[in-house]
């Protein structure tokens, strides 16, 4: 489990917002990601290991959250893994849609704190935050062996991450879990192996414009 970041830091550098595609969810986001990144480095006295991806509602996460809220039977009564949870948007949507248990996997300690705060702000329970799971299959230990649905938003943003995450998703599918990926059309997504189940227009996270973003089923 990543080290704990004080909740006061996250509250001080974000504001409550409602993602455009999922307005029923309250999410802590940053108005100025660069300023937040600088604050993270000042807080630790060293360069932050990665940008604050957790402080934005990315399009792949938004379409997944919208999909499970509109089609709750996908997750209702089932154990769900939100891979690369970030802010916890998808995990919150799964919990609100009736998942019996939600495991939110996030490696950024700022993100793990934000997930807890966002879950509290939305009054949802049953979300358990864990760290990196990519090196394990779903049946590797008792922590993940109950997972029936994997939701992965915005995980194919570069080649390195895609090469790490796809083998895990393949193992999850082979273990019997349903796997859904939310993505706004990134070049590394292996669309030839996926089936589209829903699509939505989502405002750009960075800058003006609209991106057609899709929920895909693996296998």
XYZ file of C-alpha atoms in Angstrom:
219
model
C 0.000 0.000 0.000
C 1.408 3.446 -0.926
C 2.392 5.836 1.872
C -0.394 7.999 3.257
C -0.763 11.621 2.123
C -2.624 13.912 4.556
C -6.195 14.574 3.544
C -5.647 18.258 4.321
C -3.178 18.523 1.432
C -5.645 17.116 -1.099
C -8.445 19.339 0.195
C -6.208 22.423 0.066
C -5.168 21.937 -3.550
C -8.389 20.725 -5.164
C -12.014 21.765 -5.323
C -15.249 19.761 -5.514
C -16.424 19.381 -9.090
C -18.948 17.391 -11.103
C -17.540 15.584 -14.170
C -19.445 16.625 -17.276
C -20.525 13.091 -18.187
C -21.187 11.995 -14.600
C -22.686 15.069 -12.899
C -24.187 13.020 -10.084
C -20.676 12.325 -8.745
C -18.688 14.883 -6.714
C -14.962 14.716 -7.403
C -11.963 16.643 -6.076
C -10.108 18.105 -9.061
C -7.314 20.625 -9.565
C -7.902 23.847 -11.484
C -4.167 24.199 -12.117
C -2.368 20.858 -12.463
C 1.059 22.518 -12.795
C 0.561 24.440 -9.541
C -0.563 21.232 -7.840
C 2.494 19.386 -9.126
C 4.717 22.159 -7.761
C 2.943 21.927 -4.405
C 3.488 18.162 -4.322
C 7.210 18.664 -4.880
C 7.380 21.367 -2.209
C 5.526 19.116 0.225
C 8.082 16.331 -0.198
C 11.149 18.470 -0.839
C 11.942 16.516 -3.984
C 10.694 15.946 -7.528
C 7.307 14.233 -7.634
C 7.556 10.785 -9.182
C 4.656 11.357 -11.561
C 2.169 14.062 -12.585
C -1.056 14.342 -10.543
C -3.157 12.220 -12.871
C -5.493 11.623 -9.926
C -6.630 15.260 -9.885
C -8.605 15.165 -13.138
C -11.663 13.332 -14.475
C -10.158 11.675 -17.550
C -12.448 10.721 -20.461
C -11.910 6.953 -20.222
C -12.893 7.005 -16.571
C -15.903 9.174 -17.273
C -17.293 6.846 -19.933
C -16.782 3.795 -17.708
C -18.498 5.522 -14.792
C -21.399 6.558 -17.045
C -21.674 3.039 -18.424
C -21.908 1.267 -15.073
C -24.378 3.826 -13.710
C -26.565 3.426 -16.807
C -26.149 -0.388 -16.851
C -25.882 -1.343 -13.177
C -26.411 -5.032 -13.909
C -22.800 -5.083 -15.163
C -21.524 -4.675 -11.592
C -24.488 -5.147 -9.244
C -23.841 -7.791 -6.593
C -20.348 -8.459 -7.959
C -16.785 -7.834 -6.797
C -15.230 -5.144 -8.985
C -11.607 -4.092 -9.506
C -11.039 -0.505 -10.649
C -7.568 -0.629 -12.177
C -5.621 2.637 -12.141
C -8.338 4.206 -10.034
C -6.867 7.728 -9.917
C -9.516 9.857 -8.236
C -11.802 6.910 -7.608
C -14.468 8.047 -10.083
C -15.059 4.596 -11.577
C -14.877 2.891 -8.188
C -17.471 5.294 -6.814
C -19.765 4.668 -9.784
C -19.426 0.895 -9.335
C -20.242 1.148 -5.628
C -23.213 3.400 -6.347
C -24.434 0.932 -8.991
C -24.599 -1.849 -6.412
C -21.272 -3.684 -6.561
C -20.896 -5.950 -3.535
C -17.249 -4.920 -3.143
C -14.974 -2.521 -5.003
C -11.179 -2.797 -4.997
C -9.559 0.443 -6.156
C -5.973 -0.083 -7.321
C -3.868 3.081 -7.355
C -0.097 3.474 -6.962
C 0.041 7.248 -6.359
C -0.243 7.990 -2.617
C -2.002 11.271 -3.397
C -4.536 9.335 -5.420
C -5.166 6.819 -2.657
C -5.996 9.668 -0.284
C -8.212 11.328 -2.903
C -10.141 8.086 -3.453
C -11.047 7.882 0.238
C -12.083 11.554 0.360
C -14.140 11.282 -2.832
C -15.885 8.147 -1.610
C -16.813 9.936 1.599
C -18.051 12.986 -0.329
C -20.377 10.750 -2.349
C -21.576 8.710 0.606
C -20.497 5.363 -0.846
C -19.089 2.465 1.128
C -17.360 -0.783 0.319
C -14.371 0.644 -1.582
C -11.056 -0.904 -0.531
C -7.936 0.902 -1.756
C -4.882 -1.180 -2.683
C -1.586 -0.481 -4.433
C -0.046 -2.042 -7.530
C -1.716 -5.263 -8.724
C -0.248 -5.559 -12.216
C 2.407 -8.066 -11.242
C -0.248 -10.499 -10.016
C -3.064 -12.415 -11.624
C -6.508 -12.387 -10.081
C -6.026 -15.820 -8.582
C -2.579 -15.069 -7.154
C -3.847 -14.443 -3.627
C -6.982 -13.973 -1.555
C -7.009 -10.207 -2.122
C -8.039 -10.477 -5.760
C -9.472 -13.951 -6.199
C -13.058 -12.743 -5.766
C -12.895 -10.197 -8.599
C -15.647 -10.729 -11.181
C -15.410 -7.456 -13.133
C -12.346 -5.365 -14.022
C -12.858 -1.734 -15.024
C -9.816 0.013 -16.531
C -10.078 3.646 -17.565
C -7.349 5.497 -19.482
C -4.749 2.764 -18.958
C -3.349 2.717 -22.509
C -1.945 6.239 -22.509
C 1.562 5.184 -23.588
C 3.374 2.127 -24.915
C 5.062 1.178 -21.634
C 1.862 1.258 -19.614
C -0.054 -0.617 -22.299
C 2.570 -3.370 -22.339
C 2.230 -3.691 -18.565
C -1.532 -3.607 -18.297
C -2.648 -5.804 -21.203
C -1.108 -9.050 -19.863
C -2.855 -8.420 -16.540
C -6.193 -7.835 -18.272
C -5.688 -10.988 -20.338
C -5.038 -12.985 -17.167
C -8.124 -11.481 -15.576
C -10.231 -12.513 -18.563
C -8.765 -16.035 -18.514
C -9.600 -16.255 -14.808
C -13.258 -15.622 -15.616
C -13.624 -11.888 -14.975
C -15.388 -9.549 -17.375
C -13.029 -6.789 -18.476
C -14.085 -3.320 -19.645
C -11.728 -0.578 -20.848
C -12.622 3.101 -21.165
C -10.560 5.044 -23.706
C -10.799 8.210 -25.850
C -9.086 6.719 -28.898
C -5.447 6.478 -27.894
C -3.090 4.924 -30.431
C -1.875 2.089 -28.179
C -5.318 0.607 -27.548
C -5.566 -2.846 -29.256
C -9.014 -2.281 -30.764
C -8.751 -5.418 -32.898
C -9.110 -7.454 -29.697
C -11.995 -5.444 -28.256
C -15.740 -5.045 -28.725
C -17.340 -1.624 -28.290
C -20.307 -1.633 -25.901
C -20.950 2.104 -25.450
C -19.634 5.473 -26.652
C -20.030 9.032 -25.411
C -18.784 12.499 -26.311
C -16.651 13.869 -23.479
C -15.153 17.375 -23.179
C -11.364 17.383 -23.314
C -9.629 17.189 -19.944
C -6.900 19.515 -21.199
C -8.101 22.351 -23.381
C -11.273 22.889 -25.425
C -12.889 20.329 -27.666
C -14.842 17.091 -27.491
C -13.485 13.548 -27.693
C -15.534 10.538 -28.677
C -14.699 8.036 -25.954
C -15.623 4.375 -25.900
C -16.233 1.569 -23.435
C -14.723 -1.648 -24.778
C -15.159 -5.250 -23.650
C -12.099 -7.503 -23.801
C -12.601 -10.947 -25.308
